[in-house]
GROMACS .gro file of C-alpha atoms in nm:
model
  443
    1MET     CA    1  -3.933  -0.294  -5.202
    2ASN     CA    2  -4.238  -0.426  -5.074
    3LYS     CA    3  -4.355  -0.263  -4.723
    4TRP     CA    4  -4.510  -0.675  -4.587
    5VAL     CA    5  -4.122  -0.750  -4.648
    6ALA     CA    6  -3.929  -0.457  -4.525
    7LEU     CA    7  -4.161  -0.522  -4.168
    8LEU     CA    8  -4.053  -0.866  -4.119
    9ILE     CA    9  -3.676  -0.814  -4.204
   10LEU     CA   10  -3.743  -0.482  -3.999
   11PRO     CA   11  -3.679  -0.657  -3.641
   12PHE     CA   12  -3.388  -0.857  -3.784
   13MET     CA   13  -3.142  -0.566  -3.912
   14LEU     CA   14  -3.260  -0.381  -3.548
   15MET     CA   15  -3.081  -0.702  -3.440
   16MET     CA   16  -2.750  -0.694  -3.653
   17THR     CA   17  -2.779  -0.243  -3.508
   18ILE     CA   18  -2.810  -0.390  -3.143
   19ASP     CA   19  -2.519  -0.663  -3.206
   20SER     CA   20  -2.313  -0.485  -3.346
   21ALA     CA   21  -2.326  -0.195  -3.110
   22PRO     CA   22  -1.983  -0.138  -2.911
   23VAL     CA   23  -2.039  -0.298  -2.580
   24GLN     CA   24  -2.005  -0.026  -2.219
   25ALA     CA   25  -1.753  -0.115  -2.010
   26ASP     CA   26  -1.956  -0.156  -1.644
   27SER     CA   27  -1.745   0.110  -1.363
   28THR     CA   28  -1.742  -0.083  -1.200
   29LEU     CA   29  -1.696  -0.559  -1.140
   30GLY     CA   30  -2.011  -0.568  -0.981
   31ILE     CA   31  -1.868  -0.656  -0.648
   32HIS     CA   32  -2.099  -0.526  -0.379
   33VAL     CA   33  -1.910  -0.394  -0.108
   34ASP     CA   34  -1.861  -0.032   0.057
   35GLY     CA   35  -1.483   0.021  -0.093
   36ALA     CA   36  -1.229  -0.214  -0.267
   37ILE     CA   37  -0.921  -0.128  -0.423
   38LEU     CA   38  -0.620  -0.419  -0.634
   39ILE     CA   39  -0.269  -0.247  -0.661
   40ASP     CA   40   0.057  -0.415  -0.830
   41ALA     CA   41   0.280  -0.575  -0.542
   42ASP     CA   42   0.550  -0.507  -0.644
   43SER     CA   43   0.488  -0.164  -0.861
   44GLY     CA   44   0.199   0.006  -0.640
   45LYS     CA   45   0.012   0.045  -0.889
   46ILE     CA   46  -0.377   0.099  -0.890
   47LEU     CA   47  -0.523  -0.157  -1.111
   48TYR     CA   48  -0.859  -0.065  -1.036
   49GLU     CA   49  -1.006   0.042  -0.793
   50GLU     CA   50  -1.420   0.177  -0.583
   51ASN     CA   51  -1.515   0.472  -0.350
   52ALA     CA   52  -1.131   0.328  -0.242
   53ASP     CA   53  -1.027   0.689  -0.024
   54THR     CA   54  -1.340   0.660   0.183
   55PRO     CA   55  -1.291   0.596   0.524
   56LEU     CA   56  -1.494   0.279   0.660
   57GLY     CA   57  -1.412  -0.005   0.985
   58ILE     CA   58  -1.060  -0.205   0.904
   59ALA     CA   59  -1.174  -0.481   1.178
   60SER     CA   60  -0.915  -0.739   1.246
   61MET     CA   61  -0.734  -0.562   0.969
   62SER     CA   62  -0.616  -0.317   1.202
   63LYS     CA   63  -0.274  -0.609   1.285
   64MET     CA   64  -0.084  -0.563   0.982
   65MET     CA   65   0.012  -0.212   1.086
   66THR     CA   66   0.044  -0.415   1.431
   67GLU     CA   67   0.295  -0.641   1.222
   68TYR     CA   68   0.496  -0.370   1.093
   69ILE     CA   69   0.573  -0.224   1.427
   70LEU     CA   70   0.656  -0.573   1.581
   71PHE     CA   71   0.923  -0.653   1.251
   72GLU     CA   72   1.011  -0.309   1.282
   73ALA     CA   73   1.071  -0.339   1.699
   74ILE     CA   74   1.241  -0.732   1.606
   75GLU     CA   75   1.563  -0.578   1.344
   76GLU     CA   76   1.622  -0.278   1.560
   77GLY     CA   77   1.689  -0.453   1.905
   78LYS     CA   78   1.421  -0.376   2.048
   79ILE     CA   79   1.210  -0.713   2.101
   80SER     CA   80   1.328  -1.105   2.029
   81TRP     CA   81   1.134  -1.360   1.836
   82ASP     CA   82   1.239  -1.544   2.193
   83GLN     CA   83   1.111  -1.315   2.453
   84GLU     CA   84   0.909  -1.355   2.689
   85TYR     CA   85   0.603  -1.185   2.771
   86SER     CA   86   0.452  -1.224   3.160
   87VAL     CA   87   0.054  -1.261   3.096
   88THR     CA   88  -0.255  -0.847   3.279
   89ASP     CA   89  -0.467  -0.832   3.351
   90TYR     CA   90  -0.607  -0.673   3.104
   91THR     CA   91  -0.440  -0.980   2.845
   92TYR     CA   92  -0.541  -1.210   3.095
   93ALA     CA   93  -0.897  -1.129   3.097
   94VAL     CA   94  -0.942  -0.997   2.707
   95SER     CA   95  -0.818  -1.442   2.573
   96GLN     CA   96  -1.099  -1.591   2.754
   97ASP     CA   97  -1.381  -1.387   2.570
   98ARG     CA   98  -1.390  -1.685   2.347
   99ARG     CA   99  -1.711  -1.456   2.120
  100LEU     CA  100  -1.396  -1.327   1.958
  101SER     CA  101  -1.087  -1.477   1.769
  102ASN     CA  102  -0.874  -1.547   2.106
  103VAL     CA  103  -0.577  -1.854   2.234
  104PRO     CA  104  -0.711  -1.883   2.611
  105LEU     CA  105  -0.342  -1.742   2.768
  106ARG     CA  106  -0.306  -1.816   3.164
  107ARG     CA  107  -0.282  -1.606   3.468
  108ASP     CA  108   0.035  -1.661   3.565
  109GLY     CA  109   0.186  -1.808   3.257
  110THR     CA  110   0.436  -1.659   3.011
  111TYR     CA  111   0.459  -1.682   2.628
  112THR     CA  112   0.756  -1.591   2.314
  113ILE     CA  113   0.673  -1.345   2.107
  114LEU     CA  114   0.706  -1.618   1.843
  115GLU     CA  115   0.412  -1.776   2.003
  116LEU     CA  116   0.206  -1.446   2.040
  117TYR     CA  117   0.300  -1.342   1.645
  118GLU     CA  118   0.243  -1.674   1.542
  119ALA     CA  119  -0.176  -1.658   1.711
  120LEU     CA  120  -0.168  -1.298   1.575
  121ALA     CA  121  -0.074  -1.327   1.219
  122ILE     CA  122  -0.263  -1.683   1.170
  123TYR     CA  123  -0.594  -1.742   1.450
  124SER     CA  124  -0.640  -1.294   1.449
  125ALA     CA  125  -0.606  -1.324   1.828
  126ASN     CA  126  -0.665  -1.047   2.050
  127ALA     CA  127  -0.475  -1.057   2.324
  128ALA     CA  128  -0.225  -1.190   2.170
  129THR     CA  129  -0.193  -0.867   1.955
  130ILE     CA  130  -0.240  -0.672   2.285
  131ALA     CA  131   0.007  -0.866   2.470
  132ILE     CA  132   0.209  -0.774   2.178
  133ALA     CA  133   0.152  -0.357   2.150
  134GLU     CA  134   0.214  -0.445   2.603
  135THR     CA  135   0.539  -0.586   2.507
  136ILE     CA  136   0.697  -0.335   2.290
  137ALA     CA  137   0.592  -0.044   2.386
  138GLY     CA  138   0.466  -0.109   2.781
  139THR     CA  139   0.126  -0.004   2.755
  140GLU     CA  140  -0.187  -0.033   2.434
  141THR     CA  141  -0.229   0.353   2.520
  142GLU     CA  142   0.095   0.460   2.466
  143PHE     CA  143   0.125   0.137   2.141
  144LEU     CA  144  -0.167   0.394   1.993
  145LYS     CA  145   0.100   0.652   1.926
  146LEU     CA  146   0.385   0.475   1.788
  147MET     CA  147   0.084   0.332   1.528
  148ASP     CA  148   0.046   0.679   1.468
  149ASP     CA  149   0.404   0.783   1.455
  150LYS     CA  150   0.385   0.485   1.160
  151ALA     CA  151   0.068   0.601   0.964
  152LYS     CA  152   0.267   0.871   0.963
  153GLU     CA  153   0.525   0.815   0.848
  154LEU     CA  154   0.430   0.556   0.558
  155GLY     CA  155   0.223   0.871   0.453
  156LEU     CA  156  -0.111   0.632   0.546
  157LYS     CA  157  -0.441   0.941   0.523
  158ASP     CA  158  -0.826   0.967   0.692
  159TYR     CA  159  -0.765   0.625   0.899
  160LYS     CA  160  -0.815   0.677   1.341
  161PHE     CA  161  -0.616   0.401   1.567
  162VAL     CA  162  -0.726   0.338   1.906
  163ASN     CA  163  -0.689  -0.025   2.044
  164SER     CA  164  -0.389  -0.289   1.784
  165THR     CA  165  -0.646  -0.513   1.706
  166GLY     CA  166  -0.947  -0.399   1.560
  167LEU     CA  167  -1.185  -0.473   1.791
  168ASN     CA  168  -1.535  -0.230   1.896
  169ASN     CA  169  -1.330  -0.168   2.251
  170GLU     CA  170  -1.633  -0.265   2.433
  171TYR     CA  171  -1.512  -0.538   2.434
  172LEU     CA  172  -1.187  -0.477   2.599
  173HIS     CA  173  -1.360  -0.510   2.930
  174GLY     CA  174  -1.276  -0.196   3.011
  175MET     CA  175  -0.962  -0.163   3.004
  176HIS     CA  176  -0.933  -0.045   2.615
  177PRO     CA  177  -0.654   0.260   2.581
  178GLN     CA  178  -0.706   0.626   2.767
  179GLY     CA  179  -0.902   0.884   2.557
  180THR     CA  180  -1.054   0.685   2.317
  181GLY     CA  181  -1.423   0.693   2.358
  182GLU     CA  182  -1.561   0.345   2.511
  183LYS     CA  183  -1.692   0.214   2.153
  184ASP     CA  184  -1.486   0.368   1.909
  185GLU     CA  185  -1.313   0.162   1.646
  186ASN     CA  186  -1.062   0.205   1.427
  187VAL     CA  187  -1.158   0.286   1.022
  188MET     CA  188  -0.905   0.429   0.692
  189PRO     CA  189  -0.987   0.396   0.347
  190ALA     CA  190  -0.928   0.126   0.102
  191LYS     CA  191  -0.618   0.311  -0.028
  192SER     CA  192  -0.466   0.350   0.274
  193VAL     CA  193  -0.554   0.025   0.436
  194ALA     CA  194  -0.361  -0.117   0.051
  195ARG     CA  195  -0.097   0.146   0.134
  196LEU     CA  196  -0.023  -0.007   0.471
  197ALA     CA  197  -0.047  -0.371   0.344
  198PHE     CA  198   0.184  -0.319   0.006
  199HIS     CA  199   0.448  -0.186   0.276
  200LEU     CA  200   0.460  -0.374   0.551
  201MET     CA  201   0.468  -0.671   0.205
  202LYS     CA  202   0.794  -0.506   0.077
  203ASP     CA  203   1.012  -0.334   0.375
  204TYR     CA  204   0.900  -0.723   0.586
  205PRO     CA  205   0.855  -1.032   0.302
  206GLU     CA  206   0.894  -1.326   0.587
  207VAL     CA  207   0.530  -1.199   0.670
  208LEU     CA  208   0.403  -1.402   0.425
  209GLU     CA  209   0.553  -1.717   0.540
  210THR     CA  210   0.313  -1.662   0.847
  211THR     CA  211  -0.018  -1.594   0.627
  212LYS     CA  212   0.011  -1.922   0.379
  213ILE     CA  213  -0.005  -2.148   0.743
  214LYS     CA  214  -0.322  -2.288   0.729
  215THR     CA  215  -0.323  -2.450   1.037
  216LYS     CA  216  -0.134  -2.450   1.309
  217VAL     CA  217  -0.159  -2.631   1.662
  218PHE     CA  218  -0.079  -2.334   2.007
  219ARG     CA  219   0.091  -2.531   2.301
  220GLU     CA  220   0.108  -2.838   2.125
  221GLY     CA  221   0.124  -3.118   2.318
  222THR     CA  222   0.026  -2.940   2.651
  223SER     CA  223  -0.319  -2.921   2.826
  224ASP     CA  224  -0.384  -2.544   2.716
  225ALA     CA  225  -0.325  -2.666   2.313
  226ILE     CA  226  -0.532  -2.496   2.102
  227LYS     CA  227  -0.624  -2.566   1.712
  228MET     CA  228  -0.550  -2.266   1.511
  229ASP     CA  229  -0.701  -2.277   1.162
  230ASN     CA  230  -0.661  -1.943   0.946
  231TRP     CA  231  -0.933  -1.716   0.865
  232ASN     CA  232  -0.879  -1.693   0.522
  233PHE     CA  233  -1.062  -1.902   0.323
  234MET     CA  234  -0.858  -1.882   0.026
  235LEU     CA  235  -0.559  -2.001   0.108
  236PRO     CA  236  -0.480  -2.357  -0.085
  237GLY     CA  237  -0.735  -2.697   0.035
  238PHE     CA  238  -0.976  -2.455   0.212
  239VAL     CA  239  -1.387  -2.384   0.096
  240TYR     CA  240  -1.317  -2.113  -0.118
  241ALA     CA  241  -0.879  -2.140  -0.268
  242TYR     CA  242  -0.801  -1.957  -0.537
  243GLU     CA  243  -0.480  -2.093  -0.688
  244GLY     CA  244  -0.126  -1.864  -0.647
  245VAL     CA  245  -0.258  -1.671  -0.268
  246ASP     CA  246  -0.058  -1.675   0.078
  247GLY     CA  247  -0.185  -1.410   0.268
  248LEU     CA  248  -0.271  -1.135   0.434
  249LYS     CA  249  -0.537  -1.045   0.691
  250THR     CA  250  -0.839  -1.105   0.818
  251GLY     CA  251  -1.087  -0.830   0.929
  252THR     CA  252  -1.469  -0.904   1.015
  253THR     CA  253  -1.697  -0.638   1.341
  254ASP     CA  254  -2.050  -0.521   1.275
  255PHE     CA  255  -1.962  -0.180   1.260
  256ALA     CA  256  -1.696  -0.302   0.979
  257GLY     CA  257  -1.840  -0.553   0.851
  258HIS     CA  258  -1.656  -0.879   0.634
  259CYS     CA  259  -1.328  -0.655   0.507
  260PHE     CA  260  -1.037  -0.839   0.358
  261THR     CA  261  -0.695  -0.747   0.208
  262GLY     CA  262  -0.550  -1.069   0.007
  263THR     CA  263  -0.257  -1.129  -0.188
  264ALA     CA  264  -0.195  -1.354  -0.408
  265LYS     CA  265   0.055  -1.447  -0.715
  266ARG     CA  266   0.068  -1.577  -1.029
  267GLY     CA  267   0.413  -1.652  -1.247
  268ASP     CA  268   0.584  -1.356  -1.220
  269LYS     CA  269   0.251  -1.092  -1.127
  270ARG     CA  270   0.174  -1.094  -0.806
  271VAL     CA  271  -0.161  -0.826  -0.680
  272ILE     CA  272  -0.268  -0.707  -0.326
  273ALA     CA  273  -0.661  -0.647  -0.348
  274VAL     CA  274  -0.893  -0.449  -0.021
  275VAL     CA  275  -1.241  -0.500   0.020
  276MET     CA  276  -1.378  -0.400   0.283
  277LYS     CA  277  -1.817  -0.430   0.417
  278ALA     CA  278  -1.808  -0.700   0.163
  279VAL     CA  279  -2.195  -0.869   0.077
  280ASP     CA  280  -2.368  -1.041  -0.122
  281ALA     CA  281  -2.657  -0.996  -0.475
  282ASN     CA  282  -2.926  -0.929  -0.120
  283GLY     CA  283  -2.747  -0.808   0.085
  284LYS     CA  284  -2.562  -0.910   0.348
  285GLY     CA  285  -2.215  -0.952   0.465
  286SER     CA  286  -2.085  -1.326   0.503
  287TYR     CA  287  -1.735  -1.504   0.507
  288LYS     CA  288  -1.826  -1.602   0.072
  289ALA     CA  289  -1.934  -1.268  -0.053
  290ARG     CA  290  -1.542  -1.090   0.093
  291PHE     CA  291  -1.326  -1.393  -0.091
  292ASP     CA  292  -1.598  -1.356  -0.391
  293ALA     CA  293  -1.510  -1.030  -0.361
  294THR     CA  294  -1.161  -1.045  -0.348
  295ARG     CA  295  -1.159  -1.333  -0.678
  296ALA     CA  296  -1.336  -1.139  -0.890
  297LEU     CA  297  -1.023  -0.791  -0.792
  298PHE     CA  298  -0.817  -1.136  -0.877
  299ASP     CA  299  -0.972  -1.282  -1.199
  300TYR     CA  300  -0.937  -0.941  -1.350
  301GLY     CA  301  -0.567  -0.872  -1.201
  302PHE     CA  302  -0.452  -1.151  -1.363
  303SER     CA  303  -0.667  -1.200  -1.673
  304GLN     CA  304  -0.693  -0.772  -1.806
  305PHE     CA  305  -0.264  -0.723  -1.596
  306SER     CA  306   0.060  -0.777  -1.843
  307GLU     CA  307   0.335  -0.655  -1.619
  308GLN     CA  308   0.593  -0.513  -1.892
  309GLU     CA  309   0.910  -0.173  -1.894
  310LEU     CA  310   0.711   0.140  -1.937
  311LEU     CA  311   1.112   0.260  -1.919
  312PRO     CA  312   1.459   0.113  -1.913
  313ALA     CA  313   1.783   0.192  -1.650
  314GLY     CA  314   1.958   0.526  -1.759
  315TYR     CA  315   1.605   0.636  -1.958
  316LYS     CA  316   1.739   1.037  -2.013
  317PHE     CA  317   1.434   1.313  -2.021
  318LYS     CA  318   1.404   1.457  -2.418
  319ASP     CA  319   1.311   1.743  -2.205
  320GLN     CA  320   1.612   1.773  -1.932
  321LYS     CA  321   1.902   1.587  -1.990
  322THR     CA  322   2.049   1.728  -1.722
  323LEU     CA  323   2.091   1.937  -1.397
  324ASN     CA  324   2.159   2.287  -1.343
  325VAL     CA  325   2.495   2.281  -1.141
  326ASN     CA  326   2.578   2.606  -0.825
  327LYS     CA  327   2.919   2.659  -0.725
  328GLY     CA  328   3.058   2.338  -0.873
  329LYS     CA  329   3.379   2.350  -1.152
  330GLU     CA  330   3.071   2.231  -1.423
  331LYS     CA  331   2.779   2.411  -1.473
  332THR     CA  332   2.568   2.089  -1.490
  333VAL     CA  333   2.528   1.767  -1.473
  334SER     CA  334   2.335   1.419  -1.617
  335ILE     CA  335   2.030   1.301  -1.534
  336GLU     CA  336   1.890   0.955  -1.574
  337VAL     CA  337   1.691   0.696  -1.490
  338LYS     CA  338   1.853   0.498  -1.168
  339GLU     CA  339   1.708   0.157  -1.262
  340PRO     CA  340   1.366   0.002  -1.493
  341ILE     CA  341   1.085   0.095  -1.440
  342ARG     CA  342   0.859  -0.178  -1.486
  343SER     CA  343   0.466  -0.217  -1.446
  344MET     CA  344   0.180  -0.382  -1.398
  345ILE     CA  345  -0.117  -0.303  -1.730
  346LYS     CA  346  -0.335  -0.352  -1.952
  347SER     CA  347  -0.157  -0.529  -2.271
  348SER     CA  348  -0.292  -0.209  -2.473
  349GLU     CA  349  -0.214   0.010  -2.343
  350LYS     CA  350   0.131   0.049  -2.324
  351ASP     CA  351   0.191   0.346  -2.550
  352LEU     CA  352  -0.071   0.528  -2.342
  353TYR     CA  353   0.200   0.566  -2.088
  354GLU     CA  354   0.449   0.861  -2.067
  355PRO     CA  355   0.659   0.900  -1.813
  356GLN     CA  356   0.676   1.258  -1.619
  357LEU     CA  357   1.041   1.396  -1.405
  358VAL     CA  358   0.975   1.500  -1.035
  359LEU     CA  359   1.303   1.699  -0.924
  360ASP     CA  360   1.234   1.693  -0.501
  361GLU     CA  361   1.276   2.041  -0.394
  362LYS     CA  362   1.515   1.883  -0.107
  363TYR     CA  363   1.753   1.866  -0.350
  364VAL     CA  364   1.676   2.091  -0.619
  365LYS     CA  365   1.606   2.451  -0.598
  366ASP     CA  366   1.513   2.672  -0.884
  367GLY     CA  367   1.630   2.427  -1.146
  368ALA     CA  368   1.951   2.380  -0.987
  369ILE     CA  369   2.149   2.140  -0.737
  370GLU     CA  370   2.408   2.262  -0.520
  371ALA     CA  371   2.845   2.164  -0.544
  372PRO     CA  372   2.933   1.915  -0.465
  373VAL     CA  373   2.752   1.639  -0.554
  374LYS     CA  374   2.791   1.209  -0.617
  375LYS     CA  375   2.751   1.061  -0.840
  376GLY     CA  376   2.371   0.877  -0.790
  377THR     CA  377   2.185   1.109  -0.576
  378VAL     CA  378   1.891   1.065  -0.580
  379ILE     CA  379   1.748   1.412  -0.684
  380GLY     CA  380   1.380   1.261  -0.810
  381HIS     CA  381   1.197   1.053  -0.907
  382VAL     CA  382   0.987   0.921  -1.206
  383LYS     CA  383   0.592   0.963  -1.302
  384VAL     CA  384   0.472   0.717  -1.545
  385VAL     CA  385   0.076   0.891  -1.671
  386LYS     CA  386  -0.113   0.764  -1.898
  387LYS     CA  387  -0.203   0.954  -2.187
  388GLU     CA  388  -0.552   0.972  -2.205
  389GLY     CA  389  -0.781   0.772  -2.012
  390GLU     CA  390  -0.900   0.604  -1.722
  391ASP     CA  391  -0.606   0.598  -1.490
  392TYR     CA  392  -0.552   0.560  -1.072
  393GLY     CA  393  -0.219   0.649  -0.988
  394TYR     CA  394  -0.037   0.479  -0.745
  395VAL     CA  395  -0.005   0.386  -0.390
  396ASP     CA  396   0.326   0.431  -0.302
  397SER     CA  397   0.607   0.540  -0.563
  398LYS     CA  398   0.838   0.647  -0.394
  399ASP     CA  399   1.131   0.489  -0.286
  400LEU     CA  400   1.120   0.193  -0.593
  401GLY     CA  401   1.322   0.230  -0.794
  402MET     CA  402   1.115   0.441  -0.968
  403ASP     CA  403   1.427   0.757  -0.883
  404VAL     CA  404   1.597   0.922  -1.145
  405VAL     CA  405   2.044   0.996  -0.997
  406VAL     CA  406   2.275   1.206  -1.117
  407THR     CA  407   2.582   1.034  -1.325
  408GLU     CA  408   2.846   1.172  -1.271
  409ASP     CA  409   3.076   1.333  -0.929
  410VAL     CA  410   3.087   1.715  -0.948
  411GLU     CA  411   3.312   1.882  -0.731
  412LYS     CA  412   3.226   2.239  -0.556
  413ALA     CA  413   3.454   2.480  -0.787
  414GLY     CA  414   3.734   2.697  -0.596
  415TRP     CA  415   3.714   3.014  -0.398
  416PHE     CA  416   3.899   3.175  -0.709
  417SER     CA  417   3.642   3.049  -1.005
  418LEU     CA  418   3.340   3.114  -0.731
  419THR     CA  419   3.472   3.436  -0.678
  420MET     CA  420   3.482   3.512  -1.062
  421SER     CA  421   3.100   3.372  -1.093
  422ALA     CA  422   3.019   3.596  -0.863
  423ILE     CA  423   3.269   3.875  -1.005
  424GLY     CA  424   3.053   3.793  -1.383
  425ASP     CA  425   2.733   3.764  -1.226
  426PHE     CA  426   2.742   4.140  -1.083
  427PHE     CA  427   2.841   4.208  -1.383
  428VAL     CA  428   2.594   4.046  -1.609
  429GLY     CA  429   2.277   4.198  -1.423
  430ILE     CA  430   2.440   4.578  -1.475
  431TRP     CA  431   2.402   4.477  -1.798
  432ASP     CA  432   2.139   4.301  -1.853
  433GLY     CA  433   1.911   4.650  -1.566
  434ALA     CA  434   2.084   4.825  -1.841
  435THR     CA  435   1.988   4.738  -2.212
  436GLY     CA  436   1.687   4.648  -2.006
  437PHE     CA  437   1.664   5.110  -1.913
  438ILE     CA  438   1.778   5.150  -2.329
  439LYS     CA  439   1.549   4.970  -2.395
  440GLY     CA  440   1.269   5.085  -2.271
  441LEU     CA  441   1.343   5.429  -2.317
  442PHE     CA  442   1.336   5.305  -2.687
  443ASP     CA  443   0.958   5.115  -2.707
   0.00000   0.00000   0.00000
């Protein structure tokens, strides 16, 4: 080939080489946050995470824990929605602070728990949140103990609660909970925030009936009326509206920056996104920055993932279809997956997942369960793992339709059978010992 011709076509050959080279996927979605996570709201599967294990300020996302404890107290009959709360010096002082999100409370006023809850969930009202904490526990200091206990129960990690609202304690007029610093603030990793939101929505889905309300008037028809616009600007009709959004909780402080735990549903798919300390490309925090980051996470979840059945109900593990039974009329019992296991995964990756059996050590010791055994007893759960490629796991997979159960009853053997079995085991032990001794002589 003429060298001049070769020089002319060389640039085109290089362009073709570049165009045909495989595109390397970014490890991030290009969002500007200190921490973020996206999960499937039904299974708890993590679809994306970015610095999700680092404790960061959570601001008013803290109120999701207050909501959880409130719903639980209502469910257990400890308080009621129509119960009246009388304003204290603490809640009065905080409610009059117009630097904060608040509905002003009268010093001599009384308010129902429902009114206070709506102010919390829609308007992130801080004094209303403290009022709920005082109603449930007597004082916010005592309420912190409930928050810690619930966090442990839900399996949250690396959290610190210093108040019920998420405010910096310096805004609490010197009345912050005992044992906390005057400038302390709540912290938690994005993964724990997602786990909290996951359980709140699983256990009390009715929370979305309130968090989806765009605007409501507090004390409508009175001289205390105040319009409460939801701080979630991704709700339909708002400036950053996103199809399917109906919750969940915003948060903003100087320390935490602009944070958001959002949830959206499209068809049968629902996701939960958490963004922490979101900023724009210039490094400036704003409402837009947190909703833009959330939008990117939502888009990724809805476009790249689909819900698929990974295991059918009744699935039996190839390597362990039965479990040994001690002291039973039967020596073994069959085990299987209780319910179909479905999860949002990338459509092209279904064949990359495999199930693993995780036995519950409380019931199964040394590979056996003790009789009597009832049909349907949960003896473990399924861990679905990816054979290759990146997989983030689950925020929580227990008690979420991933149970493994026994398929039949096994009665306890009678005393005679147990005695004969013990005698048999005794002689087997002697025989094994003797044969081992003789074998050792000839080795």
